[in-house]
CSV table of C-alpha atoms in Angstrom, one decimal:
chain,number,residue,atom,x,y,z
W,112,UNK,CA,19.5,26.0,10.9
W,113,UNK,CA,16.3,26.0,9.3
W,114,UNK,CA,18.1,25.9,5.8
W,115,UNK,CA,19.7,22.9,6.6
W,116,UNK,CA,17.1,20.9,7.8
W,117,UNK,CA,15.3,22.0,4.7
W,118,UNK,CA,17.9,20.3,2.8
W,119,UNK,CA,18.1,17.2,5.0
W,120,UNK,CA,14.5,16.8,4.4
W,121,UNK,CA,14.3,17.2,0.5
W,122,UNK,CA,17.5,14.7,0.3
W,123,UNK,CA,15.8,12.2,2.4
W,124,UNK,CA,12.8,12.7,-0.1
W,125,UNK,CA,14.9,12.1,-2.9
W,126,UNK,CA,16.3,9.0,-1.5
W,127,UNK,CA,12.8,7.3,-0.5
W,128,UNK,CA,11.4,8.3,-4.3
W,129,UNK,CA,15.1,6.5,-5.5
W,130,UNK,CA,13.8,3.8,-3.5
W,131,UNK,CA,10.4,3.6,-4.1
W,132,UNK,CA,11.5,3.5,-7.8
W,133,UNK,CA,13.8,0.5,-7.4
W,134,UNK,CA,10.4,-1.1,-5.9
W,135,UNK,CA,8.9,-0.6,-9.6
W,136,UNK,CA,11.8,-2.0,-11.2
W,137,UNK,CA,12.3,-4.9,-8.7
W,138,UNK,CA,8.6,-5.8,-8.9
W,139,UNK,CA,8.2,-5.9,-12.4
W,140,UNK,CA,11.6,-7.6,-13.1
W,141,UNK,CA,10.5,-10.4,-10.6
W,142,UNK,CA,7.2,-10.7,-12.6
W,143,UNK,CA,9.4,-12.2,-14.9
W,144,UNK,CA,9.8,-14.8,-13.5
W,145,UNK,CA,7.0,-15.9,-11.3
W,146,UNK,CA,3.2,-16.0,-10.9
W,147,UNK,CA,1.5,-12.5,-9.3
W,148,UNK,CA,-0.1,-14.2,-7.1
W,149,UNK,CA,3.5,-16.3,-5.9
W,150,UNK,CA,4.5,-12.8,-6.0
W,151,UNK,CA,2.2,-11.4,-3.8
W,152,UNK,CA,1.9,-13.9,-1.5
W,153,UNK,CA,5.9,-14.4,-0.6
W,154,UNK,CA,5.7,-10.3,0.0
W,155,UNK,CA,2.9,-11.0,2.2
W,156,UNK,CA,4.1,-13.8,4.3
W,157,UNK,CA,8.2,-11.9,4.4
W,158,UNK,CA,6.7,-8.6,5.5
W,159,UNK,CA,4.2,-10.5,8.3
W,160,UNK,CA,7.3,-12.6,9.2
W,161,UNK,CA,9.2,-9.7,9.9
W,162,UNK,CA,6.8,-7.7,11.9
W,163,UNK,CA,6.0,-11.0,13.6
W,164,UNK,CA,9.7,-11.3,14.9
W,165,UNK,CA,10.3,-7.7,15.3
W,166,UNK,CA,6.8,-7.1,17.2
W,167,UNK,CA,6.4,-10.9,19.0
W,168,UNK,CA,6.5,-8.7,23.0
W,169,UNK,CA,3.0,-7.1,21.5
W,170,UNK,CA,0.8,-9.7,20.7
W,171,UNK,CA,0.6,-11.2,24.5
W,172,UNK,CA,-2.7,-10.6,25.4
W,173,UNK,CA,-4.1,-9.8,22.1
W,174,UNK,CA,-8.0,-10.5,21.9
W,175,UNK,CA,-9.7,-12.4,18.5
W,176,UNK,CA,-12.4,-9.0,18.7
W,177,UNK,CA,-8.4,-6.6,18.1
W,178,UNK,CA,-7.1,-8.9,15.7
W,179,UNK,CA,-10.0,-9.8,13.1
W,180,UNK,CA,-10.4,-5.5,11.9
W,181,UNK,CA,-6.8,-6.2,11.1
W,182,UNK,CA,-7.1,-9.2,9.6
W,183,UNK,CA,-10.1,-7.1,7.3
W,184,UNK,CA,-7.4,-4.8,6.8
W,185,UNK,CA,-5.0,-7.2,5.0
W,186,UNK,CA,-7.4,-8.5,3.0
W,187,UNK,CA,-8.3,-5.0,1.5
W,188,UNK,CA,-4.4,-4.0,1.1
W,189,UNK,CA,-3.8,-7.8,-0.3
W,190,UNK,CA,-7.0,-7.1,-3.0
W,191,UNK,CA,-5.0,-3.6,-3.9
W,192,UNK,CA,-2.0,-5.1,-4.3
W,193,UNK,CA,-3.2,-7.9,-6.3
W,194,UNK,CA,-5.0,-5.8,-9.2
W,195,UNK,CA,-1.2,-3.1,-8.9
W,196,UNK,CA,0.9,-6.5,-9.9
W,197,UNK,CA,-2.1,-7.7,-12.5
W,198,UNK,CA,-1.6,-4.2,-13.8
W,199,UNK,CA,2.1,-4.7,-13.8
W,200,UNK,CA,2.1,-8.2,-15.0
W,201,UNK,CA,-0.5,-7.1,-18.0
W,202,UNK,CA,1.6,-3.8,-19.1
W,203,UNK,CA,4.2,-3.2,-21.6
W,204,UNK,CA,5.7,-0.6,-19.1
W,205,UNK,CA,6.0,1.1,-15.5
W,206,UNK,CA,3.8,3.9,-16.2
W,207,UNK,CA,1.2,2.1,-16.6
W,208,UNK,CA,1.3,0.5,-13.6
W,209,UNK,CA,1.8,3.7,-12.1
W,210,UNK,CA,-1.5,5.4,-13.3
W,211,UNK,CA,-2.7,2.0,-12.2
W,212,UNK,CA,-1.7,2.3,-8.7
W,213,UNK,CA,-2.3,6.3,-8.2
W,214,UNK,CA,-5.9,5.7,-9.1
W,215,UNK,CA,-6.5,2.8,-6.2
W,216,UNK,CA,-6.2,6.4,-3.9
W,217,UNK,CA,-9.8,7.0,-5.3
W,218,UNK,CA,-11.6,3.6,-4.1
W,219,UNK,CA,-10.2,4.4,-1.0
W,220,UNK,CA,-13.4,6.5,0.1
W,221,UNK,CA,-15.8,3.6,-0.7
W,222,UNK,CA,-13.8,0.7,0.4
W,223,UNK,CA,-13.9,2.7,4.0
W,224,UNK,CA,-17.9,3.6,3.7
W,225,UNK,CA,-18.7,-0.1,2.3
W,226,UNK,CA,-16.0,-1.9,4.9
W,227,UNK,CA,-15.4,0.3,8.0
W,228,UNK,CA,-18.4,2.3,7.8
W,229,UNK,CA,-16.2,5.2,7.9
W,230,UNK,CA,-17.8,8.7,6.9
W,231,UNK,CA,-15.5,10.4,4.6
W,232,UNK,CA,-16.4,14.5,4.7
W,233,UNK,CA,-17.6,16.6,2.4
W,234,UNK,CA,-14.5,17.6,0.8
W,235,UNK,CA,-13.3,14.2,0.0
W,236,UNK,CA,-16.6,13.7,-2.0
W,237,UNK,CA,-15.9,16.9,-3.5
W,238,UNK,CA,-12.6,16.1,-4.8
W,239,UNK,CA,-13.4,12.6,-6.2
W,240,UNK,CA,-14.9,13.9,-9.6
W,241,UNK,CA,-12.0,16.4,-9.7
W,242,UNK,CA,-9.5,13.5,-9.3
W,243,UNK,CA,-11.4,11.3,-11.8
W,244,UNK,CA,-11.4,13.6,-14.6
């Protein structure tokens, strides 16, 4: 049993890195042909449209004080996701954009320290250097 769950799980893997490929491609092809910040903007206002229909029973009651640290949020994924399609936009290829991407993972720390105030531990300052080099 445990065999085949095993096997479930690494195809499932497979199929969200086929996927998450096909984002590359898709994103870069449609770079193409529009502006980055079009880009990012219509991905923006699809994927809030959609959680906005799917979610509308769980915003009744929702105060200004619950919604503005989300709105902070956004704005931080939104600035991530503008220099990843610059990158892409700028680059002769999808690696490139790939290094780009994988190294947003270290302003991660200081955007929560400088933003949220949140205290990353010990290890996480630890590892930065390691993950620089």
């Amino acid at each position: 049993m445990t065999q085949k769950f095993a096997f479930k799980a690494e195809l499932l893997l497979i199929l969200v890195t086929i996927f998450a490929a096909l984002g590359w491609v898709f994103s870069k092809e449609s770079l193409a042909g529009m502006p980055p910040l079009f880009f990012i903007a219509m991905r923006f206002l699809i994927g809030g449209g959609a959680l906005l229909l799917i979610g509308k029973k769980y915003f009744h009651g929702v105060q200004w004080r619950e919604v503005f640290p989300v709105i902070l949020i956004g704005a931080v994924m939104a600035m991530a996701m503008l220099f990843w399609i610059m990158g892409l936009k700028q680059s002769s290829n999808l690696g490139v954009g790939a290094f780009i991407a994988c190294l947003g993972v270290v302003f991660v720390p200081f955007i929560g320290r400088l933003l949220f105030g949140d205290r990353p531990t010990l290890s996480i300052w630890l590892s930065l250097p390691i993950a620089v080099l």
